[in-house]
Amino acid sequence: MNSHVLTVVRHAPTESNGAKVFMGCADVPATAEGLRTAASRASVFRDLGCAPVFASPLSRAWETARALFPDDVVRPDPRLVERDLGEWAGQPQSQVRAEFPQAFLSNGAMDPRFTPPGGETLEAFEARIRSFLQDAADLGGTSGPAAVSHNGWIRTAHYVLGVISVEQIFAEGIPFLEPIDLDLRPLTAGRVASR
């Protein structure tokens, strides 16, 4: 594991994921089956040699991290929390699409530039993601850190690092419980500017 790599993992599934209900930063737990699957993958993640391990303090991510990294001290970091979707939290995605058609792109994906009522702006979300990524890049050491977070967080981190465009943030989902390596070298080289 290289020190310039952050391994990110999407939490175990929740019932809201299956029901296509927006969660945002609402504290929705992972399913028991999802956490059992995470625990069964612990040896895979142990072999990655990630250190230190961070997690969003929302229970679906926190409990997933403890299942995936049972031998490590998991450090909570509020910057890893999913984007605050305000009034959309707990609402079926189909209902939100019907009420806020302007919040979705022509390809059907949510437009991340649209701020849900009472929710977090993309700029504020980017700022806390960038802050975490910068700190992860500055850790140094011989191994790279790991972070258990959320779909929107991971996709937006790809955008912050210049891997995808803003329109692609929600074009596809991140698989659950799969390690994804983020190359943090653009941050250490100072090539990622605030947008």
Coordinates of C-alpha atoms in Angstrom, one line a residue:
M1 CA 0.0 0.0 0.0
N2 CA 1.4 3.4 -1.0
S3 CA 1.3 6.3 1.4
H4 CA -0.2 8.5 -1.4
V5 CA -3.2 6.3 -1.7
L6 CA -6.4 6.6 0.3
T7 CA -8.5 3.4 0.2
V8 CA -12.2 4.4 0.5
V9 CA -15.1 2.0 1.1
R10 CA -18.8 2.5 0.8
H11 CA -20.7 1.2 3.9
A12 CA -22.8 -1.9 4.0
P13 CA -26.3 -1.6 2.5
T14 CA -29.2 -0.2 4.4
E15 CA -33.0 -0.8 4.0
S16 CA -33.3 2.7 2.6
N17 CA -30.8 1.8 -0.1
G18 CA -33.0 -1.1 -1.2
A19 CA -36.1 1.1 -1.0
K20 CA -34.6 3.9 -3.0
V21 CA -35.1 6.4 -0.2
F22 CA -32.7 9.4 0.2
M23 CA -30.7 9.3 3.4
G24 CA -28.1 12.1 3.2
C25 CA -26.7 12.6 6.7
A26 CA -29.7 10.9 8.5
D27 CA -28.4 8.1 10.8
V28 CA -29.8 5.1 9.0
P29 CA -28.2 1.7 10.2
A30 CA -26.8 -0.9 7.8
T31 CA -28.7 -4.1 7.6
A32 CA -27.6 -7.1 9.8
E33 CA -26.9 -9.1 6.6
G34 CA -24.8 -6.3 5.2
L35 CA -22.7 -6.2 8.4
R36 CA -22.3 -9.9 8.3
T37 CA -21.0 -9.6 4.8
A38 CA -18.6 -6.9 5.9
A39 CA -17.3 -9.1 8.7
S40 CA -16.8 -11.9 6.3
R41 CA -14.5 -9.6 4.2
A42 CA -12.3 -8.6 7.1
S43 CA -9.4 -10.8 6.0
V44 CA -9.4 -9.1 2.6
F45 CA -9.1 -5.7 4.2
R46 CA -6.5 -6.8 6.7
D47 CA -4.3 -7.9 3.7
L48 CA -4.5 -4.4 2.3
G49 CA -2.4 -3.1 5.2
C50 CA -4.2 0.2 5.5
A51 CA -3.4 2.5 8.5
P52 CA -4.9 4.5 10.0
V53 CA -8.6 3.7 9.5
F54 CA -11.2 6.4 9.6
A55 CA -15.0 6.3 9.3
S56 CA -18.0 8.5 9.0
P57 CA -19.6 8.5 12.5
L58 CA -23.0 7.7 11.0
S59 CA -23.8 4.2 12.2
R60 CA -24.0 2.6 8.8
A61 CA -20.4 3.5 8.1
W62 CA -19.1 3.3 11.6
E63 CA -20.4 -0.3 12.2
T64 CA -19.2 -1.3 8.7
A65 CA -15.7 0.0 9.5
R66 CA -15.6 -2.0 12.8
A67 CA -16.7 -5.1 10.9
L68 CA -14.1 -4.7 8.1
F69 CA -11.3 -3.7 10.4
P70 CA -11.9 -5.6 13.6
D71 CA -8.2 -5.4 14.7
D72 CA -7.8 -1.7 14.1
V73 CA -8.8 1.4 16.1
V74 CA -11.3 3.1 13.9
R75 CA -11.2 6.9 14.1
P76 CA -14.5 8.8 13.6
D77 CA -14.2 11.9 11.3
P78 CA -17.3 14.1 10.7
R79 CA -15.9 15.2 7.4
L80 CA -16.7 11.7 6.0
V81 CA -20.4 12.1 6.6
E82 CA -22.6 12.0 3.6
R83 CA -23.9 15.3 2.1
D84 CA -26.8 16.8 4.1
L85 CA -29.9 16.5 1.9
G86 CA -32.1 18.6 4.1
E87 CA -35.8 18.1 3.5
W88 CA -35.1 15.2 1.1
A89 CA -33.8 12.9 3.8
G90 CA -36.2 10.1 4.3
Q91 CA -38.1 10.8 1.1
P92 CA -38.5 8.3 -1.7
Q93 CA -36.3 9.2 -4.7
S94 CA -39.3 9.0 -7.0
Q95 CA -41.2 11.6 -5.0
V96 CA -38.3 14.0 -5.0
R97 CA -37.9 13.5 -8.8
A98 CA -41.6 14.4 -9.3
E99 CA -41.4 17.5 -7.0
F100 CA -38.0 18.8 -8.1
P101 CA -37.5 17.9 -11.8
Q102 CA -35.0 20.8 -12.0
A103 CA -32.7 18.9 -9.6
F104 CA -32.0 16.1 -12.1
L105 CA -29.9 16.0 -15.3
S106 CA -31.1 14.8 -18.6
N107 CA -29.5 11.5 -18.0
G108 CA -31.6 11.0 -14.9
A109 CA -28.9 11.5 -12.4
M110 CA -29.2 14.1 -9.6
D111 CA -27.5 17.4 -10.4
P112 CA -25.0 17.8 -7.5
R113 CA -25.1 21.6 -8.1
F114 CA -28.7 21.7 -7.0
T115 CA -29.0 22.3 -3.2
P116 CA -31.9 20.5 -1.6
P117 CA -34.2 22.6 0.6
G118 CA -32.4 23.0 3.9
G119 CA -29.5 21.0 2.6
E120 CA -25.7 21.4 2.1
T121 CA -24.3 23.2 -0.9
L122 CA -22.0 21.4 -3.2
E123 CA -19.3 24.0 -2.3
A124 CA -19.6 23.3 1.4
F125 CA -19.5 19.5 0.8
E126 CA -16.5 19.8 -1.5
A127 CA -14.7 21.9 1.2
R128 CA -15.0 19.3 3.9
I129 CA -14.1 16.5 1.5
R130 CA -11.0 18.4 0.3
S131 CA -10.0 19.1 4.0
F132 CA -10.1 15.4 4.8
L133 CA -8.3 14.4 1.6
Q134 CA -5.6 16.9 2.3
D135 CA -5.1 15.6 5.8
A136 CA -5.0 12.1 4.5
A137 CA -2.3 13.1 1.9
D138 CA -0.2 14.7 4.7
L139 CA -0.2 11.6 6.9
G140 CA 3.0 10.2 5.3
G141 CA 4.2 6.9 6.6
T142 CA 4.7 3.6 4.7
S143 CA 1.0 2.6 4.4
G144 CA -2.0 4.4 3.2
P145 CA -5.1 5.2 5.2
A146 CA -8.5 3.8 4.8
A147 CA -11.9 5.6 5.1
V148 CA -15.4 4.1 5.3
S149 CA -17.9 6.6 3.9
H150 CA -20.8 7.0 1.6
N151 CA -21.7 6.9 -2.1
G152 CA -22.1 10.6 -2.6
W153 CA -19.0 11.4 -0.6
I154 CA -16.8 8.9 -2.6
R155 CA -18.2 10.1 -5.9
T156 CA -17.6 13.7 -5.0
A157 CA -14.1 12.9 -3.8
H158 CA -13.4 11.6 -7.4
Y159 CA -14.6 15.0 -8.6
V160 CA -12.5 16.9 -6.2
L161 CA -9.5 14.9 -7.4
G162 CA -10.2 15.7 -11.0
V163 CA -11.1 12.1 -12.0
I164 CA -14.7 12.8 -13.1
S165 CA -16.7 15.9 -14.1
V166 CA -19.4 17.4 -11.9
E167 CA -22.1 16.0 -14.1
Q168 CA -20.7 12.5 -13.6
I169 CA -20.9 12.5 -9.7
F170 CA -24.2 10.7 -9.6
A171 CA -24.1 9.1 -13.0
E172 CA -23.3 5.7 -11.4
G173 CA -23.1 4.3 -7.9
I174 CA -20.2 3.1 -5.8
P175 CA -20.5 -0.7 -5.0
F176 CA -20.9 -1.6 -1.3
L177 CA -17.9 -3.0 0.6
E178 CA -15.4 -2.7 -2.2
P179 CA -12.0 -1.1 -1.7
I180 CA -11.4 1.8 -4.1
D181 CA -8.0 3.5 -4.2
L182 CA -7.9 7.3 -4.5
D183 CA -4.6 8.7 -5.7
L184 CA -3.9 11.7 -3.5
R185 CA -0.8 12.9 -5.4
P186 CA -2.6 15.7 -7.1
L187 CA -3.3 17.2 -3.7
T188 CA 0.3 16.9 -2.5
A189 CA 1.5 18.5 -5.8
G190 CA -0.9 21.3 -5.3
R191 CA -2.7 20.7 -8.6
V192 CA -6.2 20.6 -7.2
A193 CA -7.4 24.1 -6.8
S194 CA -10.6 25.2 -5.1
R195 CA -13.5 25.5 -7.6

